[in-house]
XYZ file of C-alpha atoms in Angstrom:
777
model
C 0.076 -0.321 0.634
C 1.836 3.551 -0.992
C 1.360 6.415 1.038
C 0.389 9.974 -0.082
C 2.585 13.264 0.125
C 1.043 16.656 -0.638
C 2.491 19.779 -2.041
C 1.100 22.579 -2.020
C -0.671 24.180 -5.580
C 1.369 27.525 -6.129
C 2.591 28.474 -3.086
C 4.018 32.118 -3.071
C 4.550 34.941 -0.310
C 2.694 34.727 3.096
C 0.291 32.036 1.649
C 2.648 29.531 1.872
C 3.059 29.285 5.771
C -1.155 29.384 5.779
C -1.639 27.170 3.295
C 0.772 24.216 3.803
C 0.919 24.534 7.490
C 3.688 22.249 7.746
C 5.129 18.799 6.033
C 7.943 18.793 2.836
C 9.563 21.646 0.784
C 8.422 24.276 -1.190
C 5.089 23.596 1.158
C 4.830 20.273 1.313
C 2.574 18.559 3.643
C 2.651 14.488 4.706
C -0.517 13.235 5.125
C -1.720 9.599 6.732
C -1.166 6.468 5.131
C -4.519 6.292 2.760
C -5.777 2.103 3.020
C -5.489 2.642 -0.881
C -2.462 4.338 -3.099
C -5.542 7.009 -4.115
C -4.630 10.410 -2.334
C -7.888 12.045 0.061
C -9.100 14.642 -1.560
C -7.779 17.687 -0.106
C -9.077 21.379 -0.885
C -7.252 24.142 -2.965
C -5.109 26.474 -1.831
C -5.437 30.710 -3.202
C -3.644 31.552 -5.852
C -0.780 33.709 -4.851
C -1.022 37.249 -5.818
C 2.122 38.268 -8.393
C 4.374 40.842 -6.937
C 6.302 42.891 -8.389
C 9.857 42.757 -8.547
C 12.002 45.188 -7.108
C 15.275 46.818 -8.674
C 18.681 45.608 -8.685
C 19.593 46.095 -5.451
C 24.000 47.227 -6.763
C 26.223 45.131 -9.208
C 27.176 41.688 -7.035
C 29.929 41.490 -9.939
C 30.693 39.092 -12.901
C 31.812 40.601 -15.811
C 29.114 39.347 -18.719
C 27.567 37.653 -16.375
C 26.335 40.416 -14.505
C 23.475 40.864 -15.370
C 20.047 42.633 -14.618
C 18.148 39.265 -14.999
C 21.134 38.016 -12.668
C 20.618 40.171 -10.202
C 17.046 39.507 -10.256
C 17.105 35.049 -9.858
C 17.999 36.379 -6.512
C 18.541 32.462 -5.627
C 21.361 32.134 -7.787
C 22.747 35.279 -6.419
C 22.543 34.211 -2.811
C 24.669 31.277 -4.035
C 27.252 33.036 -5.166
C 26.297 31.800 -8.841
C 28.585 33.752 -10.640
C 31.906 33.146 -9.612
C 30.649 29.367 -11.463
C 29.556 31.397 -14.359
C 33.090 33.699 -14.641
C 34.873 29.703 -14.835
C 32.245 28.706 -17.595
C 29.900 27.064 -15.551
C 26.366 26.718 -17.121
C 24.550 23.395 -16.429
C 25.864 22.335 -20.327
C 25.365 18.999 -20.553
C 24.129 18.054 -17.573
C 20.834 16.362 -17.308
C 18.835 17.694 -13.992
C 15.727 15.532 -13.081
C 12.815 17.820 -11.136
C 9.856 14.604 -9.832
C 7.315 17.880 -8.840
C 3.541 18.332 -10.214
C 5.337 19.120 -13.711
C 5.751 21.450 -15.782
C 4.481 23.669 -18.307
C 6.543 22.711 -21.532
C 5.742 25.672 -23.728
C 7.092 28.286 -21.853
C 10.739 29.689 -23.562
C 12.636 29.133 -19.931
C 12.112 25.801 -21.207
C 12.344 25.761 -25.045
C 14.551 22.923 -26.846
C 15.549 21.753 -22.791
C 13.503 19.603 -22.118
C 14.753 15.999 -22.027
C 12.967 13.433 -24.627
C 12.732 10.864 -21.147
C 10.640 13.913 -19.385
C 7.369 12.176 -19.206
C 4.379 11.148 -16.415
C 5.116 8.826 -14.156
C 1.746 9.694 -11.083
C 0.071 7.719 -14.331
C 1.214 4.694 -15.599
C -2.100 3.436 -16.790
C -2.750 6.321 -18.860
C -0.004 8.828 -19.204
C -0.947 12.411 -19.168
C 0.420 15.187 -20.990
C 3.712 17.234 -18.550
C 1.502 20.438 -17.930
C 1.853 21.746 -14.505
C -1.775 22.033 -12.543
C -0.015 23.638 -9.564
C 2.487 25.359 -10.474
C 5.366 23.908 -8.263
C 6.770 21.804 -10.440
C 6.963 24.674 -12.747
C 7.907 27.355 -10.570
C 10.886 24.775 -8.651
C 12.259 23.946 -12.128
C 13.023 27.472 -12.674
C 14.549 27.503 -9.974
C 17.281 25.634 -11.058
C 16.922 25.343 -14.722
C 15.391 28.649 -16.129
C 17.333 29.715 -19.265
C 19.364 33.169 -19.411
C 17.766 35.274 -21.989
C 17.303 38.709 -20.703
C 14.066 38.130 -19.111
C 13.219 38.592 -15.358
C 15.303 35.682 -13.774
C 17.136 32.671 -14.733
C 17.709 29.032 -12.982
C 20.922 28.539 -10.840
C 21.775 26.385 -13.727
C 20.349 27.919 -17.001
C 21.844 25.771 -19.874
C 20.934 22.021 -17.967
C 19.078 19.805 -19.456
C 15.703 18.924 -18.206
C 14.034 15.316 -17.242
C 10.225 16.454 -15.462
C 8.698 13.528 -14.051
C 5.452 14.341 -13.043
C 4.687 12.376 -10.668
C 1.480 13.611 -8.675
C -1.473 11.782 -8.368
C -4.121 12.073 -10.523
C -6.372 14.879 -9.634
C -4.380 15.414 -6.344
C -3.848 18.827 -7.827
C -6.901 20.159 -8.902
C -9.248 18.312 -5.776
C -10.325 21.431 -3.953
C -11.929 18.401 -0.942
C -10.092 18.755 2.438
C -8.717 20.728 5.534
C -4.509 21.432 3.113
C -5.027 21.412 -0.566
C -2.512 20.725 -2.295
C -0.823 18.001 -5.235
C -0.249 14.090 -3.896
C 2.483 11.692 -4.329
C 2.766 8.128 -3.656
C 5.884 6.368 -2.777
C 5.808 3.510 -5.793
C 5.298 7.190 -8.178
C 7.932 8.908 -6.773
C 10.308 5.885 -6.807
C 9.523 5.111 -10.425
C 10.369 8.698 -10.915
C 13.952 7.836 -9.231
C 14.485 4.791 -11.679
C 13.221 6.734 -14.921
C 15.651 9.608 -14.137
C 18.434 6.939 -13.195
C 17.741 5.948 -16.832
C 17.870 8.915 -18.487
C 21.499 9.720 -17.350
C 20.601 12.315 -14.566
C 23.137 13.650 -12.415
C 20.951 15.394 -9.774
C 17.256 14.921 -9.263
C 15.572 17.453 -7.101
C 12.680 16.398 -4.302
C 10.566 19.095 -3.582
C 8.295 16.897 -1.284
C 8.576 15.832 1.470
C 6.024 13.594 4.214
C 6.628 10.571 6.796
C 9.609 8.202 6.142
C 10.080 6.618 2.173
C 8.692 3.076 2.258
C 11.063 0.365 0.979
C 10.383 0.506 -2.831
C 10.912 4.302 -3.123
C 14.558 3.394 -0.196
C 15.629 0.756 -3.135
C 14.776 3.034 -6.142
C 17.199 6.016 -4.396
C 19.418 3.119 -3.715
C 19.676 2.471 -7.323
C 20.290 6.175 -8.588
C 23.009 7.159 -5.752
C 24.923 3.525 -6.241
C 25.313 5.078 -10.322
C 27.119 8.242 -8.831
C 23.134 10.355 -8.679
C 22.962 13.535 -5.837
C 19.468 13.450 -4.582
C 18.121 16.555 -3.251
C 15.460 17.035 -1.086
C 13.856 19.539 0.826
C 13.723 19.882 4.489
C 10.745 20.765 5.557
C 8.353 23.646 6.565
C 7.770 22.889 9.906
C 10.107 25.587 11.557
C 7.218 26.946 13.852
C 6.027 23.759 15.236
C 7.963 20.715 17.692
C 8.489 18.491 14.801
C 10.737 21.297 12.626
C 13.733 20.766 15.206
C 14.851 17.535 12.531
C 14.828 17.935 8.756
C 11.702 15.745 7.150
C 11.363 12.203 7.371
C 11.311 12.138 3.338
C 14.610 13.508 3.674
C 16.149 12.265 6.882
C 15.701 9.214 6.543
C 17.702 8.856 2.923
C 20.208 10.897 4.027
C 20.775 8.280 7.139
C 20.466 5.183 4.227
C 23.081 6.952 2.084
C 24.975 9.371 4.087
C 27.356 11.166 1.442
C 25.107 11.140 -1.834
C 21.722 13.302 0.083
C 21.429 16.938 0.485
C 18.738 17.964 2.738
C 17.975 21.468 1.894
C 16.810 24.108 4.643
C 16.169 27.593 3.602
C 17.878 30.453 5.027
C 16.222 34.273 4.407
C 13.108 36.542 5.724
C 10.776 37.877 3.573
C 9.425 40.673 4.107
C 5.777 40.758 1.637
C 5.280 44.293 2.103
C 8.771 45.664 1.403
C 9.477 42.813 -1.434
C 12.582 42.281 0.050
C 14.749 39.189 1.008
C 17.425 39.975 4.337
C 18.873 37.982 7.678
C 20.413 35.212 4.595
C 22.878 34.357 7.871
C 19.312 33.422 9.310
C 17.352 30.125 9.474
C 13.943 30.757 7.973
C 11.615 30.818 10.014
C 9.699 28.504 8.166
C 12.149 25.798 7.392
C 13.030 22.652 9.880
C 16.031 22.721 11.847
C 18.908 20.460 10.926
C 18.315 18.401 13.874
C 19.940 14.653 13.068
C 20.514 14.873 9.286
C 22.877 17.890 10.466
C 25.478 15.997 8.663
C 23.231 16.070 5.672
C 22.429 19.455 5.036
C 23.069 22.617 3.250
C 20.886 25.248 3.383
C 20.352 27.769 0.465
C 17.590 31.278 -0.052
C 14.446 29.870 0.360
C 12.300 33.159 1.411
C 11.415 35.066 -1.596
C 13.056 33.081 -3.867
C 11.804 34.840 -7.508
C 9.996 32.612 -9.988
C 7.632 31.779 -12.336
C 4.178 29.233 -12.370
C 2.785 27.165 -14.964
C 1.345 30.344 -16.326
C 4.836 31.716 -16.611
C 3.615 35.166 -14.056
C 5.992 35.842 -11.886
C 6.425 35.387 -8.234
C 7.864 35.040 -4.898
C 7.307 31.703 -3.542
C 9.157 31.076 0.045
C 9.304 27.777 0.914
C 12.243 24.339 1.594
C 11.565 23.450 -2.253
C 13.056 26.102 -3.886
C 16.012 25.767 -2.005
C 17.073 22.878 -3.264
C 16.354 23.724 -6.596
C 19.495 25.807 -6.153
C 21.186 23.310 -4.826
C 20.315 20.494 -7.688
C 21.374 23.967 -10.215
C 24.450 23.493 -7.921
C 25.488 20.396 -8.290
C 24.901 20.967 -12.414
C 27.142 23.481 -12.607
C 29.801 20.943 -10.393
C 29.293 18.613 -12.712
C 29.775 20.121 -15.405
C 32.671 22.336 -14.457
C 34.348 19.058 -13.309
C 34.043 16.155 -15.464
C 35.696 14.520 -13.284
C 33.486 14.674 -9.655
C 31.421 11.755 -8.744
C 28.030 12.539 -7.578
C 29.770 11.481 -3.817
C 32.643 14.046 -4.279
C 30.114 16.825 -5.967
C 28.097 16.323 -2.365
C 31.555 16.336 -0.180
C 32.493 19.052 -2.381
C 29.170 21.535 -1.360
C 29.932 20.643 2.276
C 32.905 21.643 2.591
C 32.595 24.842 0.806
C 29.706 25.865 2.790
C 29.694 29.186 4.558
C 29.661 27.984 8.527
C 26.661 30.095 10.571
C 25.701 29.296 13.782
C 27.825 27.428 16.119
C 31.017 26.705 14.625
C 30.986 23.667 12.449
C 28.708 21.005 11.657
C 25.685 22.300 13.955
C 21.505 21.199 14.576
C 20.478 24.765 13.589
C 22.538 24.897 9.727
C 23.560 21.657 9.364
C 26.713 21.933 7.235
C 25.943 25.950 6.811
C 25.053 27.524 3.505
C 25.119 27.140 -0.477
C 28.928 29.237 -2.037
C 29.260 28.029 -5.214
C 31.739 30.935 -5.473
C 33.963 29.056 -2.880
C 33.059 25.256 -4.267
C 34.301 26.433 -7.421
C 37.239 26.627 -6.091
C 40.801 25.068 -5.129
C 40.347 22.679 -2.400
C 42.779 20.791 -0.158
C 46.304 20.973 -1.611
C 47.107 22.196 -5.104
C 49.823 20.581 -7.560
C 51.255 20.655 -10.801
C 49.184 18.427 -13.352
C 50.933 15.002 -13.530
C 53.842 15.639 -11.226
C 52.552 16.249 -7.894
C 54.578 19.013 -7.137
C 52.445 20.971 -4.492
C 51.702 24.353 -5.645
C 50.855 27.116 -2.906
C 49.573 30.741 -2.934
C 53.268 31.759 -2.786
C 55.039 29.924 -4.887
C 59.013 31.680 -4.295
C 60.494 34.843 -3.883
C 62.372 37.165 -7.155
C 65.275 37.404 -6.754
C 66.310 41.584 -6.214
C 67.144 42.052 -9.848
C 64.265 41.148 -11.416
C 62.473 43.589 -9.744
C 58.729 44.186 -11.129
C 58.749 41.275 -13.479
C 56.526 38.863 -11.473
C 53.701 41.374 -11.578
C 54.535 43.487 -14.538
C 51.902 41.396 -16.380
C 54.115 38.610 -16.653
C 52.499 35.262 -17.182
C 53.254 31.486 -16.634
C 50.997 29.196 -16.982
C 49.588 26.428 -16.338
C 47.633 23.131 -15.118
C 46.951 22.634 -11.074
C 44.996 19.839 -9.748
C 43.135 20.327 -6.494
C 42.361 17.651 -3.338
C 39.673 16.226 -5.939
C 41.426 16.251 -9.326
C 39.661 19.352 -10.475
C 42.141 21.209 -13.165
C 42.629 24.600 -13.034
C 44.358 27.282 -14.892
C 47.097 29.685 -13.256
C 49.517 32.035 -13.656
C 52.578 30.555 -11.401
C 53.981 34.065 -12.209
C 51.433 35.566 -10.365
C 52.329 33.720 -7.025
C 56.339 34.512 -6.837
C 56.899 37.501 -4.260
C 58.948 40.279 -5.214
C 61.659 40.820 -3.255
C 61.044 43.880 -0.639
C 62.964 47.083 -1.606
C 66.428 46.802 0.372
C 67.095 49.501 3.032
C 70.928 50.749 2.106
C 70.835 53.187 4.104
C 69.633 51.775 7.460
C 72.419 49.020 6.946
C 74.695 51.249 5.937
C 74.783 52.982 9.360
C 75.767 49.724 11.224
C 75.884 52.937 14.324
C 78.184 52.673 17.190
C 80.644 51.544 15.433
C 84.611 51.101 15.673
C 87.159 50.461 13.432
C 90.336 49.286 14.491
C 93.278 48.146 13.000
C 97.171 47.722 13.479
C 100.178 46.558 11.630
C 103.044 44.419 12.094
C 105.755 44.093 9.697
C 104.183 41.967 6.846
C 100.953 42.167 8.913
C 98.127 43.980 9.390
C 95.143 43.553 10.852
C 91.632 45.656 10.733
C 88.301 44.981 12.550
C 84.760 46.416 13.246
C 82.793 46.577 16.496
C 79.387 47.273 16.770
C 77.792 48.514 20.636
C 74.069 47.756 19.057
C 72.385 44.971 21.014
C 69.862 44.227 18.543
C 72.201 43.950 15.393
C 72.002 40.603 14.175
C 75.183 39.634 12.608
C 78.582 39.398 14.004
C 80.329 37.230 16.006
C 81.146 37.417 19.975
C 84.687 38.689 21.232
C 85.980 36.253 23.552
C 89.387 36.757 23.173
C 90.236 40.138 22.557
C 92.142 42.811 23.828
C 89.524 45.403 23.556
C 88.259 46.440 27.191
C 85.851 44.373 30.126
C 83.618 46.350 29.842
C 83.726 47.099 26.306
C 83.993 42.578 25.754
C 80.366 42.634 27.670
C 78.120 44.534 25.390
C 80.386 44.262 21.248
C 80.044 42.263 18.847
C 82.897 41.926 15.817
C 81.166 42.451 12.593
C 83.856 42.068 10.570
C 87.658 41.317 10.762
C 90.126 41.046 8.020
C 94.137 40.237 7.602
C 96.417 41.095 5.552
C 99.561 39.066 5.637
C 102.429 40.304 2.734
C 104.274 36.595 2.055
C 106.840 38.899 -0.390
C 107.488 41.895 -3.088
C 105.057 40.634 -5.066
C 102.273 37.312 -3.326
C 99.992 38.364 -0.837
C 97.652 37.048 0.022
C 94.252 37.801 3.106
C 92.175 36.739 5.171
C 88.344 37.900 6.412
C 85.439 37.625 8.041
C 81.736 38.941 7.232
C 83.364 40.793 4.605
C 83.273 40.260 1.423
C 86.187 38.559 -1.275
C 86.348 41.224 -3.784
C 86.784 44.502 -0.657
C 89.762 41.953 -0.281
C 90.986 42.066 -3.487
C 90.666 45.799 -4.495
C 92.523 46.251 -0.498
C 95.685 43.743 -2.093
C 95.307 45.448 -5.594
C 95.201 48.836 -4.319
C 91.859 49.849 -6.231
C 89.762 51.727 -3.519
C 86.718 51.577 -4.179
C 85.441 54.866 -2.117
C 83.068 55.762 0.385
C 79.786 55.481 -0.472
C 77.284 54.280 1.834
C 74.131 54.092 -1.128
C 75.671 53.261 -4.423
C 76.791 49.819 -4.519
C 80.311 48.874 -5.910
C 78.828 46.977 -9.118
C 81.822 44.228 -9.586
C 81.128 43.810 -5.947
C 77.990 43.102 -4.610
C 76.440 39.791 -6.092
C 73.113 41.587 -7.043
C 71.252 40.908 -3.799
C 72.685 42.114 0.248
C 74.595 39.065 1.791
C 75.856 38.291 5.983
C 78.785 37.488 4.788
C 81.033 35.007 6.566
C 84.895 33.611 5.547
C 86.249 35.137 2.560
C 90.260 35.076 1.040
C 92.474 36.383 -1.568
C 95.270 35.599 -2.662
C 97.376 38.140 -5.344
C 100.714 37.497 -7.481
C 102.066 39.861 -9.030
C 103.585 38.402 -13.144
C 105.959 41.548 -14.092
C 103.339 44.060 -15.780
C 100.168 42.258 -14.570
C 98.470 41.192 -11.835
C 96.437 37.929 -10.868
C 94.524 37.800 -8.185
C 92.579 34.496 -7.100
C 89.764 34.962 -4.670
C 86.403 33.830 -2.752
C 84.294 33.864 0.129
C 81.040 32.057 1.597
C 77.888 33.553 3.249
C 74.568 33.941 3.263
C 71.071 35.531 1.414
C 70.456 38.289 3.625
C 66.902 39.876 3.420
C 65.233 42.580 6.446
C 62.884 40.980 6.271
C 62.730 37.050 6.312
C 61.640 34.702 3.685
C 62.240 31.414 2.023
C 64.965 32.598 1.225
C 67.359 34.345 3.683
C 69.693 32.153 5.655
C 70.601 30.313 2.323
C 74.213 29.627 1.535
C 76.032 31.023 -1.523
C 79.918 30.132 -2.369
C 81.621 32.786 -4.563
C 85.070 32.226 -6.282
C 86.714 34.399 -8.677
C 90.139 34.747 -10.859
C 91.099 39.205 -12.092
C 93.929 40.232 -13.680
C 94.381 43.272 -14.023
C 97.157 46.077 -15.280
C 98.630 49.264 -14.249
C 99.933 51.026 -17.477
C 100.581 54.413 -16.111
C 97.948 56.515 -15.091
C 95.388 54.027 -16.126
C 94.827 51.082 -14.294
C 92.266 47.828 -16.064
C 91.133 44.382 -14.459
C 89.261 41.997 -15.956
C 87.947 39.439 -13.509
C 85.218 35.808 -14.142
C 83.578 34.831 -11.430
C 81.444 31.987 -10.138
C 79.026 31.709 -7.892
C 76.812 29.154 -6.648
C 73.538 28.954 -4.706
C 72.613 25.730 -3.224
C 68.671 26.845 -2.737
C 68.187 30.790 -3.727
C 68.313 32.366 -8.033
C 70.367 35.338 -7.523
C 69.107 35.369 -3.852
C 65.589 35.000 -4.831
C 64.194 31.390 -4.388
C 61.981 29.164 -6.177
C 59.503 26.639 -5.403
C 58.927 22.984 -6.701
C 57.216 24.404 -9.294
C 59.153 26.066 -10.334
C 62.230 24.310 -11.190
C 62.984 24.725 -7.581
C 66.829 24.656 -6.819
C 69.878 26.524 -6.973
C 71.421 28.541 -9.252
C 74.787 29.350 -11.458
C 75.950 32.163 -12.519
C 79.084 33.345 -13.822
C 80.355 37.012 -14.084
C 82.298 38.989 -16.348
C 83.634 41.188 -14.674
C 85.567 44.585 -16.680
C 86.959 48.111 -14.880
C 89.347 50.928 -15.968
C 90.766 53.136 -13.702
C 92.363 56.575 -15.150
C 94.114 59.160 -12.954
C 93.773 62.799 -14.320
C 95.618 64.408 -12.004
C 95.254 66.699 -9.039
C 94.528 64.389 -6.902
C 91.228 63.345 -9.441
C 90.913 59.726 -10.041
C 87.851 57.981 -12.607
C 86.450 54.776 -13.064
C 84.532 52.584 -14.960
C 83.004 49.595 -14.194
C 80.547 47.012 -15.904
C 79.459 43.411 -14.688
C 77.870 40.992 -17.170
C 76.366 37.860 -15.722
C 74.644 34.411 -17.050
C 72.358 32.435 -14.472
C 71.335 28.783 -15.148
C 68.258 27.386 -12.758
C 66.108 25.042 -12.966
C 63.114 26.549 -14.718
C 65.064 28.199 -16.692
C 68.172 30.598 -17.873
C 68.555 34.595 -17.501
C 71.474 37.501 -17.865
C 71.838 40.382 -15.939
C 74.167 43.454 -16.115
C 75.458 46.413 -13.572
C 76.805 49.385 -14.613
C 78.813 52.233 -12.468
C 81.222 55.911 -12.944
C 83.207 57.415 -9.860
C 84.802 59.638 -9.782
C 86.876 60.905 -6.809
C 89.916 63.559 -5.770
C 90.937 63.805 -2.596
C 93.039 66.445 -1.189
C 90.557 69.052 -2.002
C 89.965 70.842 1.477
C 93.728 69.424 3.156
C 95.881 66.684 2.494
C 93.675 63.461 2.883
C 89.959 64.747 2.708
C 88.264 62.333 -0.132
C 85.206 63.971 -1.985
C 83.571 60.883 -4.095
C 80.339 61.082 -6.781
C 79.131 57.942 -8.283
C 76.288 56.775 -10.634
C 75.486 53.254 -10.490
C 73.403 50.969 -11.746
C 72.952 47.890 -9.614
C 72.353 44.283 -10.842
C 69.415 44.140 -13.110
C 68.223 41.438 -14.974
C 68.074 42.163 -18.831
C 66.591 39.472 -20.913
C 65.389 35.665 -20.414
C 63.563 34.408 -17.430
C 61.131 31.165 -17.255
C 61.161 28.309 -19.636
C 59.767 25.275 -18.843
C 57.702 22.526 -19.548
C 54.154 22.980 -17.801
C 50.627 21.374 -18.162
C 49.316 23.886 -20.144
C 46.009 21.325 -20.416
C 43.646 18.943 -18.981
C 42.404 15.841 -20.412
C 39.458 15.236 -17.955
C 38.497 11.871 -20.457
C 41.647 10.005 -19.267
C 43.438 12.653 -16.184
C 46.065 13.377 -18.117
C 47.653 16.543 -19.146
C 48.192 18.635 -22.006
C 52.073 19.506 -22.058
C 53.605 22.939 -23.810
C 57.016 24.771 -22.762
C 56.045 27.912 -21.367
C 57.949 31.169 -21.567
C 57.784 34.259 -19.368
C 60.590 37.464 -18.774
C 61.917 38.195 -15.263
C 63.094 41.511 -17.103
C 61.299 43.906 -15.113
C 60.096 47.250 -16.239
C 61.918 49.185 -13.372
C 65.612 50.213 -13.951
C 67.317 50.849 -10.468
C 69.729 54.231 -11.006
C 71.271 55.521 -7.822
C 73.748 58.764 -7.417
C 75.883 59.713 -4.685
C 77.952 62.427 -3.585
C 80.820 61.567 -0.671
C 82.912 63.560 1.485
C 85.545 62.317 4.100
C 87.831 64.676 5.801
C 90.133 63.623 9.168
C 89.530 65.018 12.351
C 91.217 64.355 16.238
C 94.218 61.558 14.702
C 92.281 58.636 14.379
C 89.004 59.881 13.819
C 86.535 60.347 10.455
C 84.084 62.631 9.780
C 82.430 61.588 6.893
C 78.159 62.652 5.253
C 76.827 61.843 1.930
C 73.561 62.551 -0.079
C 71.968 59.870 -2.022
C 69.133 59.668 -4.594
C 67.743 56.384 -6.053
C 65.506 56.708 -9.603
C 62.881 53.699 -9.545
C 64.446 51.358 -6.344
C 64.434 47.884 -6.239
C 64.101 48.756 -10.266
C 59.977 48.601 -9.458
C 59.129 51.113 -12.513
C 56.135 52.412 -9.692
C 58.556 53.007 -7.464
C 58.879 56.694 -4.997
C 62.414 57.835 -5.740
C 64.086 57.635 -2.503
C 66.398 60.214 -1.023
C 68.616 61.422 1.580
C 71.826 61.947 3.331
C 73.703 60.919 6.273
C 77.033 61.745 8.593
C 78.936 59.893 10.269
C 81.642 60.245 12.416
C 84.430 57.335 13.391
C 86.723 56.881 15.870
C 89.522 54.493 15.913
C 91.043 53.244 19.473
């Protein structure tokens, strides 16, 4: 013996609650099981009055899809469906089934999209046309799938194919007898509808009906559907104002308990004002909606209050009830199924649950269940992401750019690739936009160490120099346990740098240093002073990034007119703001030939920079090649004594870098003009113009997944190139002056300006000045 379920004829506005006091979603009401499969005769529900459509409340974003029609589609708007549309989801090619009171197939909203498998399953002995006598089935279907045709509103999955299974008991939708009129549905008719939907190839079945627990016939049909991967969406019920409303309707709760992970019970959020025609309080459960209760693990909320849709005549109405929350969820299932063909039904359900907005008590709760539908989050990656085909992790930040690349990573560079999320859904991503731009260096801050003391001495062929700081906040330096400074100084001092130079004979010298670069030692041995500049760097002495130097050495041998110097150093990458590159080790070795010809000094050198984990001071994640880099530098320098203590010099550096993700070239240039003995015999005036190391050409050249085949679940690979050359170009100018005072002391002043600092075109100029006083001890 079957049982009958009721559905309101055309529940709209406040009439929904008066005409359908309890029962299933959208006005479905249970009745006691009759002695036969024929339903009792209910009385008719008053026809709802059409209501005016309010004006759009404002743009919601989304380009071509952000139309007046979309803004009128408040069920889709509340679900953030535009995020799915912008990714190409429309429901195209996906069949969604609706088991309800029928549909008006002549309406333009459904033209050409009603599947031939649609039929009457409520009267198999004498099948009826699909026509809808109550309007409920048409309104529900329009909420899920009305066409996007610039007329009034559209459904959530507006291009999907509709499988309408008309399951109402013949005559029940027009029967005017009984206390609560409405269509009735028997379990056997609904079961036939479920089987017909499965046979038609539907991916999701909407059942905006309610009542008591399904019988075994219906449960068995539901079991066959979910076993084939079909998602069932069932309304939670409209008994929110009754004691039984603390739990989802049994007609929904029982299948959800029997088939967990395959059934979504749809509750409603929002409050509709029939005077202002406004829906508000989307963070609150609708007063009429059943709570999640014991079905909380399977309940998903969606807008069901004042949903804009149409009736069987095409007239525009506001409908309220969980009947209209359900098709919003159903349309969302169709969008996910189209957008991500690899997903099975259980995965789609899990995604919708995991991506829902948490409402009420944290986590799953007895009021809101899993939360409120949010398609923007549902179509976004969930779980760990990785490069398609490789499993290499891809995160929100996949590397720190080398300082020499400036603004390249954020200046329109493209490095397209396909990533997979935790559900193996494919997404296109621009990896270049996941690289962190190097923080702009603060050279003045680093140059002015503060409270620094320089000490030195000479003993025969041995010269020693060291720099000590009393700054307690300095993050680099060495302890001083075996020095001859006083005990009070020892307590608070840290050794910043030191060097020792030994002249082995007239033609040979060797230098050792700690926290001092190899180029500085090389210049000390060759007598090529780099000048007292704070900001404009010695382009031949910098690898292109800030360092914390460790040990260094240089060996020089004069071979007649030519001097040969071999130098090396080790150290770490240093950044003022810590990044993944900070602290990474590097090693530098260099070979230099120099020659003096009268007042001219020429130098040519080859250097090799080996980085274990970084690329010119930046760091690339595994998705961008990972690992370290090797750079070969060619340095050329010319110095000319112009007389009267004036010296001019030109320096040029060219670099070639190879790393796991590609290769590039870089360059740096400098011009110095110095005058010794301007006001006294020992003072010095200097001018430097320079361009710090900057990538000129090249960048990434990687074989990456650039497409994805869902049929075989395999990526399509292609060679992808992206430049690391910045748009900006830093140019530095610095004027320095230093003069001795008090015997062993020096006072100096520097004035500088930096254009497009950090090679960032949009960066404001950096202009400043500094004065220093040092006193030897």
